[in-house]
mmCIF file of C-alpha atoms and ligand atoms in Angstrom:
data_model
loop_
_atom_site.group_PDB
_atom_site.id
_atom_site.type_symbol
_atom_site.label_atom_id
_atom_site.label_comp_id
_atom_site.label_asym_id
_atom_site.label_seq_id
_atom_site.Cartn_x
_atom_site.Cartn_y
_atom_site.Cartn_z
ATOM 1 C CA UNK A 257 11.469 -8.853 8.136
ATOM 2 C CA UNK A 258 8.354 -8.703 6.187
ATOM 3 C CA UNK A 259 6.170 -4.983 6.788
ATOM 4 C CA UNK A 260 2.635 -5.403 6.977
ATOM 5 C CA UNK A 261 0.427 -2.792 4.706
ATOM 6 C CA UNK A 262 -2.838 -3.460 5.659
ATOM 7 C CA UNK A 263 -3.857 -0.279 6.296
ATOM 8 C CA UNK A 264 -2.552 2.737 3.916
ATOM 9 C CA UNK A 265 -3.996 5.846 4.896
ATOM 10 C CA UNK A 266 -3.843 8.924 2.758
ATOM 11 C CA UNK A 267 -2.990 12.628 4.139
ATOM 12 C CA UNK A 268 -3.393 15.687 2.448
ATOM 13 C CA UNK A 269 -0.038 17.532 3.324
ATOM 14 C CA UNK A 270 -1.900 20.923 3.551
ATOM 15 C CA UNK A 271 -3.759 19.225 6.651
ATOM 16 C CA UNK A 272 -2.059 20.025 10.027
ATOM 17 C CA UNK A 273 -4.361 18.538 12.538
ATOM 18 C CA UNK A 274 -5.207 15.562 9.979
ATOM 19 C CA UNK A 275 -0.757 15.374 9.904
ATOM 20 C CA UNK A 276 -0.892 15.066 13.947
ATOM 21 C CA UNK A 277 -3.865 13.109 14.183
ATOM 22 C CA UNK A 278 -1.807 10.116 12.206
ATOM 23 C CA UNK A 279 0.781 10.080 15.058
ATOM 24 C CA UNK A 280 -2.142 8.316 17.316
ATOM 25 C CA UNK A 281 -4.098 6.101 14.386
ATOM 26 C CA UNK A 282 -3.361 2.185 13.881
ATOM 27 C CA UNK A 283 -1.936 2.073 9.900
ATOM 28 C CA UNK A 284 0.303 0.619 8.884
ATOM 29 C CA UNK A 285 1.476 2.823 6.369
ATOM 30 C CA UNK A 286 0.460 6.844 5.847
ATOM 31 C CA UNK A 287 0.694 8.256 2.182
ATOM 32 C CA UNK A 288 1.321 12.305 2.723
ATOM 33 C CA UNK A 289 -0.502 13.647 -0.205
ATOM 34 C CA UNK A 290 0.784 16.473 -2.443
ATOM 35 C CA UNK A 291 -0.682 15.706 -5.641
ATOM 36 C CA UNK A 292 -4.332 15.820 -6.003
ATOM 37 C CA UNK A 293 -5.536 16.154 -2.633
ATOM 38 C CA UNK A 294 -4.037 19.563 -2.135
ATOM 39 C CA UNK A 295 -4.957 22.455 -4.009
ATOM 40 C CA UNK A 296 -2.647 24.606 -6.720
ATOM 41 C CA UNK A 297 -2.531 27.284 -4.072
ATOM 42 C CA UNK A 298 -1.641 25.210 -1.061
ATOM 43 C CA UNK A 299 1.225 22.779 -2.935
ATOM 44 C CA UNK A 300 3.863 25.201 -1.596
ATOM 45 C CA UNK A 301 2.505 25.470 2.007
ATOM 46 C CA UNK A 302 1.621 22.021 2.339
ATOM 47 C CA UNK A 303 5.420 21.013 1.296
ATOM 48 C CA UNK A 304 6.644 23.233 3.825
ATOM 49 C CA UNK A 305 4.491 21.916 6.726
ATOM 50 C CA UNK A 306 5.305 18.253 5.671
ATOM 51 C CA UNK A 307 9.010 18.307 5.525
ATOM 52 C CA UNK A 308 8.836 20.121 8.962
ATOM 53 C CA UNK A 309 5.953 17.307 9.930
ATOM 54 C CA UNK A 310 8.712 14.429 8.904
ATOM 55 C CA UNK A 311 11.885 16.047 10.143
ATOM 56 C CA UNK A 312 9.749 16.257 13.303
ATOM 57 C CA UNK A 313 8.863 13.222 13.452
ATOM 58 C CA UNK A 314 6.925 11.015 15.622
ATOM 59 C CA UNK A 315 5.075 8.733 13.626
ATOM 60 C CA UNK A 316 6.740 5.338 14.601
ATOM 61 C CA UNK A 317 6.930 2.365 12.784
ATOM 62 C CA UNK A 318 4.632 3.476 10.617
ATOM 63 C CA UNK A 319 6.140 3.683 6.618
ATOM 64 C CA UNK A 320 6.025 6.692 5.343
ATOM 65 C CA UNK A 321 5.392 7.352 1.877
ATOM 66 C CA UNK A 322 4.974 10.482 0.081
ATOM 67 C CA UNK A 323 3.062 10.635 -3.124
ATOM 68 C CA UNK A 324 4.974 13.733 -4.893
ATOM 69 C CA UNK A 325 3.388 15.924 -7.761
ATOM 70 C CA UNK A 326 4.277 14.603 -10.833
ATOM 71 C CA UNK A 327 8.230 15.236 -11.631
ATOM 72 C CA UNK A 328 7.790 17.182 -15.111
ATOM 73 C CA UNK A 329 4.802 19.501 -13.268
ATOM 74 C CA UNK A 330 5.752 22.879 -11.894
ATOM 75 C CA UNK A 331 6.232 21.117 -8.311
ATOM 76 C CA UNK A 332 8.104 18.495 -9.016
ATOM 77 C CA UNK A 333 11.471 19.737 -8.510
ATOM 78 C CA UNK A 334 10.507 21.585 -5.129
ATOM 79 C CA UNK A 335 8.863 17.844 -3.724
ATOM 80 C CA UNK A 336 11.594 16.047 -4.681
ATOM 81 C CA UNK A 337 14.096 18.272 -3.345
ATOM 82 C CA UNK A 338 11.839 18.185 0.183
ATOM 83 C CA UNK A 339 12.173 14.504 0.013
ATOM 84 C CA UNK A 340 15.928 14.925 0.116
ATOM 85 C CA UNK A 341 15.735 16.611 3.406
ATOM 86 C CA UNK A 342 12.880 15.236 5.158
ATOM 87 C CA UNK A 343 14.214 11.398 3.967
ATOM 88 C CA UNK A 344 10.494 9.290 3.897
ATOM 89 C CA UNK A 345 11.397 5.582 3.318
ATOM 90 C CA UNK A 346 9.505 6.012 -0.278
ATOM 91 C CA UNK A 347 8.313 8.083 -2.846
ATOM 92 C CA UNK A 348 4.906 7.466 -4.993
ATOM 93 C CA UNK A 349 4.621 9.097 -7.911
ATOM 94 C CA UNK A 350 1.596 9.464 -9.620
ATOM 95 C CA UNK A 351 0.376 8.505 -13.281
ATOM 96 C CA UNK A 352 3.102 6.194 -13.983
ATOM 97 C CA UNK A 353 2.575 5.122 -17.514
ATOM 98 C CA UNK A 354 5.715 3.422 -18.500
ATOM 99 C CA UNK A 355 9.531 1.843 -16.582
ATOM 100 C CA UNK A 356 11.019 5.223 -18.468
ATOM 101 C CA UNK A 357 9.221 7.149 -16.017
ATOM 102 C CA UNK A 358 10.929 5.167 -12.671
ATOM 103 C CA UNK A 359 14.434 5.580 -14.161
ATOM 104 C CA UNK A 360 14.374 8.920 -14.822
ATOM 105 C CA UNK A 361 13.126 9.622 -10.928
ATOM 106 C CA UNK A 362 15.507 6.804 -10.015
ATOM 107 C CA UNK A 363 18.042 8.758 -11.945
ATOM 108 C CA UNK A 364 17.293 11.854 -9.780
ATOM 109 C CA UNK A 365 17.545 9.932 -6.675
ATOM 110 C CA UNK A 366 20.529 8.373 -7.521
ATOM 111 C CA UNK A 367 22.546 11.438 -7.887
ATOM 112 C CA UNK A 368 21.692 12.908 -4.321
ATOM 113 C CA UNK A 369 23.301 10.845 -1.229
ATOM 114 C CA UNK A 370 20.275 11.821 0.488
ATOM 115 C CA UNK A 371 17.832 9.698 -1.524
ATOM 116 C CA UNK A 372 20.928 6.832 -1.284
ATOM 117 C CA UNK A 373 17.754 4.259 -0.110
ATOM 118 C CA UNK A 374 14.407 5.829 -1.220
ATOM 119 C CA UNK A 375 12.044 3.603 -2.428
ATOM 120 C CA UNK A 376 9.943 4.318 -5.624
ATOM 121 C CA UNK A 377 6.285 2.960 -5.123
ATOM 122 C CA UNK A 378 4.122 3.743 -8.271
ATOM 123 C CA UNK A 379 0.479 5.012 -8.695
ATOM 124 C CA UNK A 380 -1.021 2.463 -11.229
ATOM 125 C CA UNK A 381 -4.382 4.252 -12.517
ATOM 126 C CA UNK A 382 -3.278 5.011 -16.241
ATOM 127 C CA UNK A 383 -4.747 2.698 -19.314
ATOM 128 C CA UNK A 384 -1.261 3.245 -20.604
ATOM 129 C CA UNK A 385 0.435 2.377 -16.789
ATOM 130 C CA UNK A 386 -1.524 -0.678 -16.751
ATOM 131 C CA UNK A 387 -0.379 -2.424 -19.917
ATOM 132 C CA UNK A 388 2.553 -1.811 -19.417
ATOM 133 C CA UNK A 389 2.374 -2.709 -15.428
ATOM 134 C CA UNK A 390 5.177 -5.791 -15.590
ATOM 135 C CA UNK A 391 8.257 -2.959 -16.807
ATOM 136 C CA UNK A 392 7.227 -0.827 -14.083
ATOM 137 C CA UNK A 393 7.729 -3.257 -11.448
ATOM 138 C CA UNK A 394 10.615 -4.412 -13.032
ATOM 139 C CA UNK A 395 12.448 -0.923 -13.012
ATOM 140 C CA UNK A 396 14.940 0.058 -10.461
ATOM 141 C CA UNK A 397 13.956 0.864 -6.589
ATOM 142 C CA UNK A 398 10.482 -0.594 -7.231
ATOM 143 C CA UNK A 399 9.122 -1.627 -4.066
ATOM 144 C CA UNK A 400 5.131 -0.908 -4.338
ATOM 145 C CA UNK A 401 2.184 -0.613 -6.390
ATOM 146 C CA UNK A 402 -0.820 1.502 -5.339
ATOM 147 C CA UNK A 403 -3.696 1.032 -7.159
ATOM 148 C CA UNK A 404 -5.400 4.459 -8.012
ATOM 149 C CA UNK A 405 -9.348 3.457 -8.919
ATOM 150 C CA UNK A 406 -10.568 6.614 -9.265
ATOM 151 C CA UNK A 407 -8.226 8.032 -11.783
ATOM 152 C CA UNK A 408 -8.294 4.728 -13.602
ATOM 153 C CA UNK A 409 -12.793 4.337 -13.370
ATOM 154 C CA UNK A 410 -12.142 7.567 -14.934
ATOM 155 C CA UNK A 411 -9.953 7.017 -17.685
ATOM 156 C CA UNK A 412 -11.711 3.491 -18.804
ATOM 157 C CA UNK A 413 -15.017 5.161 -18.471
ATOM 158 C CA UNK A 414 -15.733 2.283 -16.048
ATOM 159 C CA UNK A 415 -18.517 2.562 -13.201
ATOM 160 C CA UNK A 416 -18.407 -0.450 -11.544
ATOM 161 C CA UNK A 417 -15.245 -1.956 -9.183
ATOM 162 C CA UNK A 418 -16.062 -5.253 -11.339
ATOM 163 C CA UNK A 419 -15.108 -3.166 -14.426
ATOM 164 C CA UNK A 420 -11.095 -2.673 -12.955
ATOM 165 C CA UNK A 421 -11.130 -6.161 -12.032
ATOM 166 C CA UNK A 422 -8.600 -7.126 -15.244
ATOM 167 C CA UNK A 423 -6.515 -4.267 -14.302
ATOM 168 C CA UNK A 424 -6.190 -5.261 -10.496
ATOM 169 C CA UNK A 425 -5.345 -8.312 -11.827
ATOM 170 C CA UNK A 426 -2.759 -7.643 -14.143
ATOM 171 C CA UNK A 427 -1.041 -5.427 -11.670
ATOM 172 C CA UNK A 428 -1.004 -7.708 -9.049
ATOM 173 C CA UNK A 429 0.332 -10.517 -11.268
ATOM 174 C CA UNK A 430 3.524 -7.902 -12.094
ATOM 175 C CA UNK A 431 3.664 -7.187 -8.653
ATOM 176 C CA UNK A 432 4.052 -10.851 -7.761
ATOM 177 C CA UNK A 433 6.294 -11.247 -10.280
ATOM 178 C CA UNK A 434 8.621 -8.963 -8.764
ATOM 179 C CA UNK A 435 8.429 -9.163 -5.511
ATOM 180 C CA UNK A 436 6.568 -6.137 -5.104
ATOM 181 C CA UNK A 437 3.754 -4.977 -2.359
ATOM 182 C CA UNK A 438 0.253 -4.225 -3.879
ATOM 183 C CA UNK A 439 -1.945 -1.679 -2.248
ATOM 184 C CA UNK A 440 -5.653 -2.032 -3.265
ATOM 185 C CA UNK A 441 -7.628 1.296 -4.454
ATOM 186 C CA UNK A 442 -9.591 3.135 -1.951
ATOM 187 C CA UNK A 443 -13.664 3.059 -1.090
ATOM 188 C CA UNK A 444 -15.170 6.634 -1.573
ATOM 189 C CA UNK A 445 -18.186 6.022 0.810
ATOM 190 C CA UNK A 446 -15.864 6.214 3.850
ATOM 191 C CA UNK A 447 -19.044 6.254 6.415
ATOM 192 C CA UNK A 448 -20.148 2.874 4.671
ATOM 193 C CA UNK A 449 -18.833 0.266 7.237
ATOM 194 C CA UNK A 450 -20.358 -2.555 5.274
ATOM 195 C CA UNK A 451 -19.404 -1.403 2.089
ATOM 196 C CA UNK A 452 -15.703 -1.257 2.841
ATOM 197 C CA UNK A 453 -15.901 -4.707 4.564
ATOM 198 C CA UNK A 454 -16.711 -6.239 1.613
ATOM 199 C CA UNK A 455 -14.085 -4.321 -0.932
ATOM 200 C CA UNK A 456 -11.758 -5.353 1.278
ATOM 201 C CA UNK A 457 -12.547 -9.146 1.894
ATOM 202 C CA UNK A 458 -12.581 -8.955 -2.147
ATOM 203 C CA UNK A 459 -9.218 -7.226 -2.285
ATOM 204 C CA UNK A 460 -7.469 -9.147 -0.096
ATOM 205 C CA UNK A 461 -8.987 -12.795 -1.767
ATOM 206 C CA UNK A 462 -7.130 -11.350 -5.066
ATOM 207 C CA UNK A 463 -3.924 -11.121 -3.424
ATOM 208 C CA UNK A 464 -3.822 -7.506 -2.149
ATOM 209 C CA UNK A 465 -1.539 -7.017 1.086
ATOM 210 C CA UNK A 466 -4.243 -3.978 1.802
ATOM 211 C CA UNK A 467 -6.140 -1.339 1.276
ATOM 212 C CA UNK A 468 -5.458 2.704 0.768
ATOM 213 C CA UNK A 469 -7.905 4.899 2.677
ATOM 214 C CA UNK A 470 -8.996 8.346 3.178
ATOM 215 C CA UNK A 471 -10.580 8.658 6.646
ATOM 216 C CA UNK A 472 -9.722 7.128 10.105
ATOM 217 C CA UNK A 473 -13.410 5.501 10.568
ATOM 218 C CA UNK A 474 -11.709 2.637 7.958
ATOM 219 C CA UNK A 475 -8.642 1.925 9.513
ATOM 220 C CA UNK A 476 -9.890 -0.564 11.706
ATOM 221 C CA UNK A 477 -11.781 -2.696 9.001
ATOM 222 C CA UNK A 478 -8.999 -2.336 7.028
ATOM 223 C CA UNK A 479 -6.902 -4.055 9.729
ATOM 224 C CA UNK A 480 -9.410 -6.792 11.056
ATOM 225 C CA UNK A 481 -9.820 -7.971 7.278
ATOM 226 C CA UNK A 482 -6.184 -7.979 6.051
ATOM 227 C CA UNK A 483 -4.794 -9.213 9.101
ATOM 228 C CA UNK A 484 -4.955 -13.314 9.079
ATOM 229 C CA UNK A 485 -7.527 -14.553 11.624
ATOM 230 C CA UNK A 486 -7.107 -16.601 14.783
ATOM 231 C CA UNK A 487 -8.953 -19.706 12.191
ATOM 232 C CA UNK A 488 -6.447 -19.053 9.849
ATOM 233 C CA UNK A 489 -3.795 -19.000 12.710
ATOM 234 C CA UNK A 490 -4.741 -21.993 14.228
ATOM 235 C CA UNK A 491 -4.861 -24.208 10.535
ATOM 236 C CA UNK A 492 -1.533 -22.850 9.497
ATOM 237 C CA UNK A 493 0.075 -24.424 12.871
ATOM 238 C CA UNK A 494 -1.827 -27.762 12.376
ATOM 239 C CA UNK A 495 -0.930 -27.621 8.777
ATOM 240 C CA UNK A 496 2.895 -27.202 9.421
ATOM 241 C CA UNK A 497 2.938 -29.725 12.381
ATOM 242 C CA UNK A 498 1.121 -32.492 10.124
ATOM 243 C CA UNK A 499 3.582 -31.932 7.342
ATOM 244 C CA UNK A 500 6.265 -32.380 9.665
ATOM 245 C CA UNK A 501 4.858 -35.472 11.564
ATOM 246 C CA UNK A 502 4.530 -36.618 7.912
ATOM 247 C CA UNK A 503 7.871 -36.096 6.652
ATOM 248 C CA UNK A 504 9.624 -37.721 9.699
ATOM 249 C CA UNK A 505 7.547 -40.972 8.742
ATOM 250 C CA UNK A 506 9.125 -40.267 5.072
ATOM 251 C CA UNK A 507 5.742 -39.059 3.513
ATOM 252 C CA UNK A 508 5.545 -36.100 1.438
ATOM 253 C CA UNK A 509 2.023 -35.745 2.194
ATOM 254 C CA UNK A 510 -0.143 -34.783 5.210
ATOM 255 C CA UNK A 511 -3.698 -34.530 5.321
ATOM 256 C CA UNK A 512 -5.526 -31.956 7.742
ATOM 257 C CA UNK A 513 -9.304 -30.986 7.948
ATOM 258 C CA UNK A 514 -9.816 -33.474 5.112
ATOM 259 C CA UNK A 515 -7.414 -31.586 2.731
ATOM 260 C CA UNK A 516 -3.710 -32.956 1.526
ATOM 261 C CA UNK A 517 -1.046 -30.499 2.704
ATOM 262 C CA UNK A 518 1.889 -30.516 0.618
ATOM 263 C CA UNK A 519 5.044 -28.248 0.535
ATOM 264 C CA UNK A 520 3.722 -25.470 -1.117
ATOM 265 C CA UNK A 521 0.926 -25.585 1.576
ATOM 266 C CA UNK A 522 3.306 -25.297 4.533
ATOM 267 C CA UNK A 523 5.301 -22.374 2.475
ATOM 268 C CA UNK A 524 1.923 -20.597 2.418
ATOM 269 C CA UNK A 525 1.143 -21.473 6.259
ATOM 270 C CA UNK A 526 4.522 -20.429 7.395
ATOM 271 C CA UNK A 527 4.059 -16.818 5.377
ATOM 272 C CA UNK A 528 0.449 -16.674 7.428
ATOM 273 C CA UNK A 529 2.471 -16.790 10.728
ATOM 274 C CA UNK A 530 5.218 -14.722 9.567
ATOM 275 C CA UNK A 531 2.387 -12.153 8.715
ATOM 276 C CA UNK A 532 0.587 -12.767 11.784
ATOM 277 C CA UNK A 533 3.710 -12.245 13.904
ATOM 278 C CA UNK A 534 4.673 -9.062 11.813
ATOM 279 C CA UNK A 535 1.458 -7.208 12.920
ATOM 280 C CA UNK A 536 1.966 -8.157 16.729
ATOM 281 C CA UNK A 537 5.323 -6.895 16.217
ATOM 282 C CA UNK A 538 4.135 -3.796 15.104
ATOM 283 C CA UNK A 539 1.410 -3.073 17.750
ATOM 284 C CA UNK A 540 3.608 -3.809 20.117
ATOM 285 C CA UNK A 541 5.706 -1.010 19.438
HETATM 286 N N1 COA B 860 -5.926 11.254 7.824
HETATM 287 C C1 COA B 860 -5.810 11.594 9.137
HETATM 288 N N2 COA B 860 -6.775 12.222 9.822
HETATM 289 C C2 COA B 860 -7.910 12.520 9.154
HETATM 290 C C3 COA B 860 -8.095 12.187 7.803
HETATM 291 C C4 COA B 860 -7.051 11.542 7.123
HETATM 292 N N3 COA B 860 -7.138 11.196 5.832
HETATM 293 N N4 COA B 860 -9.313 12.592 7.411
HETATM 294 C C5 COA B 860 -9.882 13.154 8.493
HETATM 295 N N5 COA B 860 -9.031 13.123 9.532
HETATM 296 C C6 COA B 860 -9.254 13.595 10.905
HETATM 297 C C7 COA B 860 -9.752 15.012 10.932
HETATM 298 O O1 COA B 860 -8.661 15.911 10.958
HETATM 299 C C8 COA B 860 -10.532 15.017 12.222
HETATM 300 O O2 COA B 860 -9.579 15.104 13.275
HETATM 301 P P1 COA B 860 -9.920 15.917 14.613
HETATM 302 O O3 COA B 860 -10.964 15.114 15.296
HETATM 303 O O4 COA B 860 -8.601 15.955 15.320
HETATM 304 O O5 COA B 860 -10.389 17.257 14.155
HETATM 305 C C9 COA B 860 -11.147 13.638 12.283
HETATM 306 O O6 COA B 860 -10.287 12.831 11.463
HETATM 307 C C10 COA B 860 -12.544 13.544 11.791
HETATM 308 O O7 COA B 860 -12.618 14.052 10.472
HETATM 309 P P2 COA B 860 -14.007 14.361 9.779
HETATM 310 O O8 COA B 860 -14.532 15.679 10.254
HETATM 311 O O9 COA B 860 -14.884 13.190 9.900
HETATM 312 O O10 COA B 860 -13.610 14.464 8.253
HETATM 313 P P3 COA B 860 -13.400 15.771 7.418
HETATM 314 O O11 COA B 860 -14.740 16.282 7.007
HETATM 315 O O12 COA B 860 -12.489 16.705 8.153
HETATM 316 O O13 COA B 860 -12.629 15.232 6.137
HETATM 317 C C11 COA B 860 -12.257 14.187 4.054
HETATM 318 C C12 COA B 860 -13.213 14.319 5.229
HETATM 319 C C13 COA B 860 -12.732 13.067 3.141
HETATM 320 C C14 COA B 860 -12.195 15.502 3.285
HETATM 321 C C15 COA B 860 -10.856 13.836 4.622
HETATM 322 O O14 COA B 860 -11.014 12.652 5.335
HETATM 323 C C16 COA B 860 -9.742 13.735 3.618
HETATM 324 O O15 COA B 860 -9.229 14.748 3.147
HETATM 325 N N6 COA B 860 -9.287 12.499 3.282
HETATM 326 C C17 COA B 860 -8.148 12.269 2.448
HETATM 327 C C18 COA B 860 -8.447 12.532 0.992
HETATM 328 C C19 COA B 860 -7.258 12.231 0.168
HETATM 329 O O16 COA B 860 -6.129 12.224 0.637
HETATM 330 N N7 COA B 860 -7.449 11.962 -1.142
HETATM 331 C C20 COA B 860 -6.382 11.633 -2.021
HETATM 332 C C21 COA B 860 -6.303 10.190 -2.315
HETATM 333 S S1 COA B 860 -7.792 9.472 -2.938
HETATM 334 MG MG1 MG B 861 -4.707 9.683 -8.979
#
């Protein structure tokens, strides 16, 4: 059963109405923030209210992720030891740089039945994490990349989103590579409708599964542009039907709309309605 994460919203822990509000909101996925959206002064309170939050529950299908301070910090210890008790399906951490840093939280994990089936998802937003993106995703538990723009415009001294196009690239290809999902960086402007609509058509032509956010007014764009459309719907159907018309007359070939189909077609057409049917199965419940 493939997830769908079109939609990735981040939470500050520290935030309880923003923490109930989530129950109610259309994402796919909610990143619970520890790191930098919550303040030196809050980290403590903030991990309190979220492992009371998650052991609480009542955010349904939705993953849950939480992006712990980083593990050598003075908070690490105390996050990961919430994770063990509050059990979120995975754990980001932040500033990955290299695979050394997923085995030594995978090491952690491992020796706590607890964390028995945590995921590790990884912040990529380092120079360092970048180059070195294809170990990462190859190290144990690895089941996500986030891309973190800001951190990495940052670091690069980039301005421009076409600046971090390499690195999207390079991550995604590792991602691929490994079977991975690959969350595109967020869009600052969150009252910018337009703006986002366009980041995320771009995002999700690259290969992108979907988008991290920061405020509920982009959860729906999020979802109308990552989700496959009733066009794309519709041609995947044809597509599959012609191959198979075509291969019962012993032809490897099918042509639809003008264009040859071919097996690698239908593979991609049968992973558009697998999507497709993953999101209904998810609003549905
Ligand atoms: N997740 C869930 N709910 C959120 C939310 C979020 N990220 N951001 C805002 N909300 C809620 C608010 O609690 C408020 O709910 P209410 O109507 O029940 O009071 C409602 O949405 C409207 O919020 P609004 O007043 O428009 O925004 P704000 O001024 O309170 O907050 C931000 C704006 C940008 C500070 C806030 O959206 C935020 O902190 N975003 C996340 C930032 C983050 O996590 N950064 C780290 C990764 S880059
Ligand atoms: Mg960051």
């Amino acid at each position: 059963m493939i997830r769908p994460y079109r939609s990735v919203l981040y939470i500050p822990a520290s935030r309880a109405r923003a923490l109930e509000k989530a129950k109610s909101l259309p994402v796919d996925a909610i990143i619970f923030d520890l790191e930098d959206a919550v303040a030196v002064e809050e980290k403590a309170n903030a991990r309190a209210l979220l492992r009371d939050t998650l052991i609480e529950g009542g955010f349904g299908t939705r993953a849950q992720i939480v992006r712990i301070n980083g593990i050598d910090t003075d908070w690490g210890a105390d996050d990961l030891a919430m994770i063990a008790s509050a059990k979120p399906q995975a754990i980001l951490l932040p500033k990955v740089n290299s695979a050394q840093d997923i085995e030594a939280l995978a090491a952690l994990l491992d020796a706590n039945p607890d964390t028995a089936d945590t995921e590790i998802w990884a912040m990529m937003e380092t120079p360092e994490g970048i180059l070195n993106a294809a170990e990462i995703a190859a190290a144990p538990r690895m089941a996500g990349f986030v891309m973190g723009t800001n951190d990495l415009a940052k670091d690069l001294g980039a301005r421009t989103r076409e600046a971090m196009v390499t690195s999207l690239q390079i991550c995604l290809l590792a991602a691929r590579a490994h079977g991975l999902a690959c969350i595109d960086g967020v869009y600052n402007a969150f009252r910018d409708e337009e703006g986002l609509a366009q980041e995320c058509a771009q995002g999700r032509d690259f290969g992108f599964d979907g988008k991290t956010l920061i405020h509920p007014a982009q959860v729906a764009t999020a979802n109308a542009v990552f989700a496959p459309s009733p066009e794309e719907i519709d041609l995947a159907r044809r597509q599959i039907e012609a191959f198979e018309q075509a291969e019962a007359r012993g032809e490897g070939v099918a042509v639809v709309d003008g264009k040859i189909v071919e097996n690698l077609h239908v593979a991609t057409a049968r992973a558009t309605l697998a999507k497709a049917d993953a999101i209904a199965t998810s609003e549905a419940a």
